Short mmCIF file of C-alpha atoms and ligand atoms in Angstrom, two decimals:
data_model
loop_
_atom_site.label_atom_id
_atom_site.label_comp_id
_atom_site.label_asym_id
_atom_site.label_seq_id
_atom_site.Cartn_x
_atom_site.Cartn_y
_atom_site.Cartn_z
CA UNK A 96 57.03 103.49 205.69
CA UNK A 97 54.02 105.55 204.45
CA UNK A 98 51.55 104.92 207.51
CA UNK A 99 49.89 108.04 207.52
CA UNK A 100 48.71 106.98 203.84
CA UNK A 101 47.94 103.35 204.90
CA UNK A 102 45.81 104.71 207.94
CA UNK A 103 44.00 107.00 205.21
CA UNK A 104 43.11 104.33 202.88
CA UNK A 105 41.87 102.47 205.87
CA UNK A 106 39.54 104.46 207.86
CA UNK A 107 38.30 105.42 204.22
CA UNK A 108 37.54 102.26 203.07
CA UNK A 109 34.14 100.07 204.10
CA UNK A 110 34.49 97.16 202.58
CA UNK A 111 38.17 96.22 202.90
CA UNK A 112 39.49 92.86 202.20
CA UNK A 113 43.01 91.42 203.06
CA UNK A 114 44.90 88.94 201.19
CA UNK A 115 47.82 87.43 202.69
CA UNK A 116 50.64 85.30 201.53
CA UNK A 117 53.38 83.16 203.48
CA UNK A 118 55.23 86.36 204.64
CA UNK A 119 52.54 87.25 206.90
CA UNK A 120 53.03 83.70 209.07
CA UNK A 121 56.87 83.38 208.70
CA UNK A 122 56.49 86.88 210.56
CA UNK A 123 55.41 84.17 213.03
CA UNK A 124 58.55 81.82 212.86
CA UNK A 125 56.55 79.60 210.56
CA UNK A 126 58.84 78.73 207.39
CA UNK A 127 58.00 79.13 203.84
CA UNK A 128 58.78 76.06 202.76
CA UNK A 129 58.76 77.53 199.18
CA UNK A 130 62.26 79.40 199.75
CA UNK A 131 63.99 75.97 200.03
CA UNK A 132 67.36 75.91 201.23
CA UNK A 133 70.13 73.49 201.51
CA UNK A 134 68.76 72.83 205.39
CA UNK A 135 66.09 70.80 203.99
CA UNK A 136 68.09 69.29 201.00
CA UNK A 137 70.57 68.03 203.62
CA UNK A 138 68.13 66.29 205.78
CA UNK A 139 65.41 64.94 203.70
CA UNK A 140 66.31 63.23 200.44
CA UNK A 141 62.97 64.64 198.56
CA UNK A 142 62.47 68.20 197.78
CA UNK A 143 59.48 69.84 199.34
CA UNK A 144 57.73 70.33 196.24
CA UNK A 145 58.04 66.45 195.88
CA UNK A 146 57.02 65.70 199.30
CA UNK A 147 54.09 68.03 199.29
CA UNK A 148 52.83 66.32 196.20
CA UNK A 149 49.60 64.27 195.88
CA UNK A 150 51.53 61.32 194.75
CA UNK A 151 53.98 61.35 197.25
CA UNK A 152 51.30 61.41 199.95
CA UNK A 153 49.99 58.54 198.20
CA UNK A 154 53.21 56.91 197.49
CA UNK A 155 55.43 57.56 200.24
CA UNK A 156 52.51 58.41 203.43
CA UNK A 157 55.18 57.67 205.91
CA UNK A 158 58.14 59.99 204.53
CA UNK A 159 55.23 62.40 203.79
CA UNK A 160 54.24 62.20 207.25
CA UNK A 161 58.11 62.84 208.92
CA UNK A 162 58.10 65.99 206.77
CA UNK A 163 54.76 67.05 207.43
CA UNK A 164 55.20 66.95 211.35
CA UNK A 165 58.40 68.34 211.35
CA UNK A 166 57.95 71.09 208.95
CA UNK A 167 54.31 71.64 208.79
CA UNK A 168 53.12 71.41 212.17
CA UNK A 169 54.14 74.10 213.87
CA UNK A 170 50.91 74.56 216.67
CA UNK A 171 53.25 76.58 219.03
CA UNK A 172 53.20 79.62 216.30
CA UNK A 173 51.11 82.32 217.64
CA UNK A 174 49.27 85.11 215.64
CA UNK A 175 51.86 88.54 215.49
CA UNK A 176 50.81 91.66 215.14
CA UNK A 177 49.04 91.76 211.03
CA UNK A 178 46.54 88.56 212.12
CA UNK A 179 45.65 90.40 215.33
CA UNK A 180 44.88 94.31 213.65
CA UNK A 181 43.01 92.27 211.27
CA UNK A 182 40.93 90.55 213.60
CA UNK A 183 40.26 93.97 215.24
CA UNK A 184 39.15 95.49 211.76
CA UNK A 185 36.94 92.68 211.49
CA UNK A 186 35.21 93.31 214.89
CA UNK A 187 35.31 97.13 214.52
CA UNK A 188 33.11 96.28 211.01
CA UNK A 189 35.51 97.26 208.90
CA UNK A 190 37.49 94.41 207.00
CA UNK A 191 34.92 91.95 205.78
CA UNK A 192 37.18 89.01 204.99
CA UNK A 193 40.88 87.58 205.29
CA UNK A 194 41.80 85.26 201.94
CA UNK A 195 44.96 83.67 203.14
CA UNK A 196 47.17 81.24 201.29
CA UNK A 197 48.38 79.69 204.46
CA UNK A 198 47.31 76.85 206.56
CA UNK A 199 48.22 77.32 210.07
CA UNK A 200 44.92 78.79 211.06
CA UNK A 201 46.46 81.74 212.75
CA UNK A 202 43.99 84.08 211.65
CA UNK A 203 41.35 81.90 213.52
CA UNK A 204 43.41 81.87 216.38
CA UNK A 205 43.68 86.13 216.39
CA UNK A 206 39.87 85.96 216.90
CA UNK A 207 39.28 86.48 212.80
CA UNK A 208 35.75 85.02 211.88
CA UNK A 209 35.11 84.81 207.80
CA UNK A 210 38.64 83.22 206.61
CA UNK A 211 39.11 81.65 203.26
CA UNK A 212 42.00 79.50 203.37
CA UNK A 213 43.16 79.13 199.72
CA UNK A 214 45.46 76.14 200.41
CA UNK A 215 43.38 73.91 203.38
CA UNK A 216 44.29 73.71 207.07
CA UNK A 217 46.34 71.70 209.30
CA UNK A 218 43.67 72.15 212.06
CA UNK A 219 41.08 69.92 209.28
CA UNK A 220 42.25 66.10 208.81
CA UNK A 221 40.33 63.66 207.33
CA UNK A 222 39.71 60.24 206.93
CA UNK A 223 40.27 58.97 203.31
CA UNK A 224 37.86 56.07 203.82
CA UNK A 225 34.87 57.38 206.37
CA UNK A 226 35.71 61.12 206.36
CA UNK A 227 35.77 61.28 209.84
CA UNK A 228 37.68 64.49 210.60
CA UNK A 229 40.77 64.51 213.33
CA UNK A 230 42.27 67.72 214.96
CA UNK A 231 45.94 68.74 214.30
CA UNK A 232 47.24 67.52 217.48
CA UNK A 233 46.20 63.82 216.89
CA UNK A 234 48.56 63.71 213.98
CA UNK A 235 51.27 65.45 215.64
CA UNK A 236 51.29 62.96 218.35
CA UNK A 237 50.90 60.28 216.34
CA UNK A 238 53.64 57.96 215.11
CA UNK A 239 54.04 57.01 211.39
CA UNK A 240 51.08 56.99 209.02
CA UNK A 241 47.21 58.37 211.20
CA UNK A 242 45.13 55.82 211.00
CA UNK A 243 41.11 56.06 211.50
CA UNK A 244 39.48 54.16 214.06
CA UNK A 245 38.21 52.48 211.03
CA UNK A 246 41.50 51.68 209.49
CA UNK A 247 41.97 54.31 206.86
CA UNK A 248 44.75 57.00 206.18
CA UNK A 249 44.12 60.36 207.98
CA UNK A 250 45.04 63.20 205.16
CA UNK A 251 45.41 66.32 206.37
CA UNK A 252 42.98 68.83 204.55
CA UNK A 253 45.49 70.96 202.75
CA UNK A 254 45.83 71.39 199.10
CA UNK A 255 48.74 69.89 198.08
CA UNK A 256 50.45 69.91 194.66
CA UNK A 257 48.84 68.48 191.60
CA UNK A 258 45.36 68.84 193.76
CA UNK A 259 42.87 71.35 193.02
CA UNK A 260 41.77 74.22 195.11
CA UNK A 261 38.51 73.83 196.86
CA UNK A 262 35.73 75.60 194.48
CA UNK A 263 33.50 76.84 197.50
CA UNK A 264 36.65 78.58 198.94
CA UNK A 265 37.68 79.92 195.56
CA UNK A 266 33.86 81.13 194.69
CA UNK A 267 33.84 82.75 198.25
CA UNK A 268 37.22 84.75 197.99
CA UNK A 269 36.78 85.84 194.17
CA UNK A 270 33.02 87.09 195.46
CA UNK A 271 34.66 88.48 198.65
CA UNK A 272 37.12 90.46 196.16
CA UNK A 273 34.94 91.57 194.08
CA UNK A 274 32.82 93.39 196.37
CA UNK A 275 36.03 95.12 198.21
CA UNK A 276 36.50 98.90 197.94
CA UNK A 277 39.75 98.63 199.51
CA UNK A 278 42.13 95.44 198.82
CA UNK A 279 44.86 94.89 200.84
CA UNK A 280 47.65 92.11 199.61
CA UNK A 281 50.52 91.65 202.59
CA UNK A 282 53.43 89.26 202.68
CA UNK A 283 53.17 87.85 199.17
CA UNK A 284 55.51 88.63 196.03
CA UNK A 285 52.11 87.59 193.68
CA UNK A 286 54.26 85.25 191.56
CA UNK A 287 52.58 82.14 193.23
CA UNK A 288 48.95 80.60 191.61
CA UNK A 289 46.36 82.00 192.14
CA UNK A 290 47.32 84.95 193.60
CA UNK A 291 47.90 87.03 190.87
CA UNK A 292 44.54 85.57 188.88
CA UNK A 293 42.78 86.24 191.71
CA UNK A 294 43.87 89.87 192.15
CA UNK A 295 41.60 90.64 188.94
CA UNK A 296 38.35 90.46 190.82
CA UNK A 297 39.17 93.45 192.14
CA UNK A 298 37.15 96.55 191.26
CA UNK A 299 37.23 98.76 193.86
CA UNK A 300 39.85 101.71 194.28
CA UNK A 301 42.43 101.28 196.56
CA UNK A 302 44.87 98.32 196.35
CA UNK A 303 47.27 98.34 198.95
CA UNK A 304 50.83 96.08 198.43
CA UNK A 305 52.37 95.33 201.47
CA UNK A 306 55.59 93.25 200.98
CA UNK A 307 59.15 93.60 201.95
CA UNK A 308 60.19 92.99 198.34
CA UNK A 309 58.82 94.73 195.11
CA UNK A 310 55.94 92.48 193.13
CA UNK A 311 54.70 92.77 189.09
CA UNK A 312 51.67 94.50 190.55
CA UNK A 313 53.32 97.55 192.41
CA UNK A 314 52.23 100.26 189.20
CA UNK A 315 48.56 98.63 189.75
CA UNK A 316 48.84 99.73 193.53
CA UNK A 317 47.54 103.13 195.29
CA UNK A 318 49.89 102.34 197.99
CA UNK A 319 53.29 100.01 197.83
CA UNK A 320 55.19 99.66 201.52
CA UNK A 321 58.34 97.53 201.16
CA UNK A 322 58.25 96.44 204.45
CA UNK A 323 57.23 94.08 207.63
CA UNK A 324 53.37 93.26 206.84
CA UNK A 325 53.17 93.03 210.54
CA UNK A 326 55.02 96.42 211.40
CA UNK A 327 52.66 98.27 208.62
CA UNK A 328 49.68 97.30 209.98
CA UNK A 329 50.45 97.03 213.85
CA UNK A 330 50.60 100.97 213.58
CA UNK A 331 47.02 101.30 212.06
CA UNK A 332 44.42 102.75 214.50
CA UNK A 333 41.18 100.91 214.13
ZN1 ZN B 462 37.76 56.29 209.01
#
């Protein structure tokens, strides 16, 4: 693992931005629920594509919601070692945003300020007929479909398939990209919309690749380290 170049890059770079895919929170025991295996298939009858779909929500709330607390929820995860040396680059001036495609609000929870959270959060639930918003506790301890004090279904505010990405968090990340000298992409293979679109805001320099396996966009990269996002980046002196 090239550190010494990583470190480089870093303490060269004043603008940096991070992008992070689901590697960086299953470093946290959260699953991808994109690398499906037969544990899933042999206790729900849906794959999670299908469950995580806008018309399942709206179709089947309550098998939705069995999935959703049991897979989804996981509020017991704590930040490892990438969220928290990012939240310390942020404070030390250095990193001037995390774009994340995951929704566990971990990043948050490391102490990281300007997050934009491609996909939603679990921590943001909202009321399909008031819009009254609920934390992610209330739905965990819930039973069956959340219901609003005023009657209507509580839908957590993550982006699910077949729904559109917010266009404020989009604008923000593609604006926060675009004025990054250094990007740094961690725990994603780039094969999953919109990384890879995204990636082509960047102007600046130095792209960094953290990932334990290869992506298309190594030959793009100053730096590729095939390994543990949170190992590379623990080691970095801020
Ligand atoms: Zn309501």
């Amino acid at each position: 693992m090239n550190i010494q170049a990583l470190q480089q890059i870093i303490d060269g770079g004043e603008n940096i931005v991070f992008f992070g895919g689901a590697g960086v929170s299953t470093e946290s025991g959260i699953p991808d629920f994109r690398s499906v295996d037969g544990l899933y298939n042999q206790k729900y009858r849906y794959t999670p594509e299908t469950i995580l779909s806008h018309r399942f929500f709206v179709t089947h709330s309550d098998a939705f919601y069995d999935f959703y607390r049991d897979k989804m929820l996981c509020l017991d995860a704590k930040p490892n070692k990438a969220h928290l040396k990012l939240a310390e680059m942020e404070r030390a001036g250095k990193l001037k945003a995390v774009i994340t495609q995951n929704i566990d609000g971990l990043h948050q929870k490391a102490g990281s300020k300007r997050v934009y959270e491609l996909h939603g959060s679990v921590h943001h639930n909202i009321c399909q007929k008031c819009a009254k918003s609920y934390d992610a506790a209330f739905i965990l301890c819930g039973e069956g479909i959340p219901r609003c004090s005023c009657g209507g279904t509580i839908k957590p505010d993550v982006v699910l398939y077949e729904e559109p990405l917010n266009d404020a968090v989009v604008e923000g990340a593609v604006e926060a990209i675009a004025a990054a000298d250094v990007l740094i992409v961690g725990g994603t293979s780039l094969a999953v919309y919109p990384a890879a679109g995204l990636l082509n805001y960047f102007s600046g320099d130095k792209l960094v690749l953290i990932n334990k396996k290869r992506t298309p966009y190594d030959r793009r990269a100053s730096l590729v380290i095939n390994d543990s996002i949170g190992e590379a980046l623990g080691r970095i002196t801020v």
